[in-house]
Amino acid sequence: MPKVEDTEENFALCLNEQCGKCPSFPGVEGEALYCARGRSAGKVQRRQCICPDCPIWIKYGQGRTFYCDQ
């Protein structure tokens, strides 16, 4: 499984198209792209994880979910 690149392009895609729309998104300003940057500094209420629908998740062959909380 390749490491997800922490780029501005990936961050913007993630925030606007994935993490920002996730039911479990903790809403901490400036956070997203948890698969590259690590877990959230905020409290995550696990409702549903949409990581498997993310083009970044698919491109990099990720296998986990709830990156925001792990």
Short mmCIF file of C-alpha atoms in Angstrom, two decimals:
data_model
loop_
_atom_site.label_atom_id
_atom_site.label_comp_id
_atom_site.label_asym_id
_atom_site.label_seq_id
_atom_site.Cartn_x
_atom_site.Cartn_y
_atom_site.Cartn_z
CA MET A 1 0.00 0.00 0.00
CA PRO A 2 1.69 3.25 -1.14
CA LYS A 3 1.88 6.18 1.26
CA VAL A 4 -0.63 8.93 0.46
CA GLU A 5 1.11 12.10 -0.71
CA ASP A 6 0.46 15.12 1.50
CA THR A 7 -0.01 17.68 -1.27
CA GLU A 8 -2.19 20.79 -1.50
CA GLU A 9 -4.04 19.19 -4.41
CA ASN A 10 -4.86 16.06 -2.39
CA PHE A 11 -5.82 18.19 0.63
CA ALA A 12 -8.21 20.37 -1.40
CA LEU A 13 -9.82 17.36 -3.08
CA CYS A 14 -10.20 15.63 0.24
CA LEU A 15 -11.66 18.60 2.11
CA ASN A 16 -14.09 19.59 -0.64
CA GLU A 17 -15.12 16.20 -1.96
CA GLN A 18 -14.63 13.68 0.84
CA CYS A 19 -13.71 14.46 4.45
CA GLY A 20 -15.76 17.65 4.50
CA LYS A 21 -18.86 15.66 3.52
CA CYS A 22 -18.30 12.69 5.84
CA PRO A 23 -20.88 12.12 8.61
CA SER A 24 -17.99 11.51 11.05
CA PHE A 25 -15.99 14.62 10.05
CA PRO A 26 -14.94 16.32 13.30
CA GLY A 27 -14.98 19.78 11.69
CA VAL A 28 -11.64 21.02 13.02
CA GLU A 29 -10.56 23.96 10.85
CA GLY A 30 -7.60 23.19 8.60
CA GLU A 31 -7.93 19.43 8.98
CA ALA A 32 -8.54 16.82 6.28
CA LEU A 33 -6.50 14.23 4.39
CA TYR A 34 -6.25 12.16 7.54
CA CYS A 35 -4.85 9.18 5.59
CA ALA A 36 -1.69 11.25 5.01
CA ARG A 37 -1.67 13.65 7.97
CA GLY A 38 -2.89 11.44 10.79
CA ARG A 39 -5.82 11.55 13.17
CA SER A 40 -7.86 14.58 14.09
CA ALA A 41 -7.08 16.76 17.09
CA GLY A 42 -10.84 16.91 17.69
CA LYS A 43 -13.31 14.37 19.03
CA VAL A 44 -14.63 12.05 16.32
CA GLN A 45 -18.13 10.67 16.63
CA ARG A 46 -18.06 7.55 14.47
CA ARG A 47 -21.23 7.67 12.42
CA GLN A 48 -20.17 6.41 9.00
CA CYS A 49 -16.87 6.37 7.12
CA ILE A 50 -16.83 7.32 3.45
CA CYS A 51 -13.09 6.81 2.94
CA PRO A 52 -13.64 3.81 0.60
CA ASP A 53 -15.49 6.13 -1.84
CA CYS A 54 -12.57 8.58 -1.99
CA PRO A 55 -10.51 8.74 -5.21
CA ILE A 56 -7.37 9.28 -3.11
CA TRP A 57 -8.16 6.19 -1.01
CA ILE A 58 -8.66 4.20 -4.22
CA LYS A 59 -5.58 5.62 -6.01
CA TYR A 60 -3.25 4.76 -3.14
CA GLY A 61 -4.85 1.39 -2.39
CA GLN A 62 -5.72 2.17 1.21
CA GLY A 63 -7.31 -0.58 3.24
CA ARG A 64 -8.44 1.05 6.47
CA THR A 65 -11.28 3.34 7.44
CA PHE A 66 -11.74 6.07 10.06
CA TYR A 67 -8.30 7.61 9.51
CA CYS A 68 -9.63 10.68 11.32
CA ASP A 69 -9.88 8.65 14.52
CA GLN A 70 -6.84 6.35 14.34
#
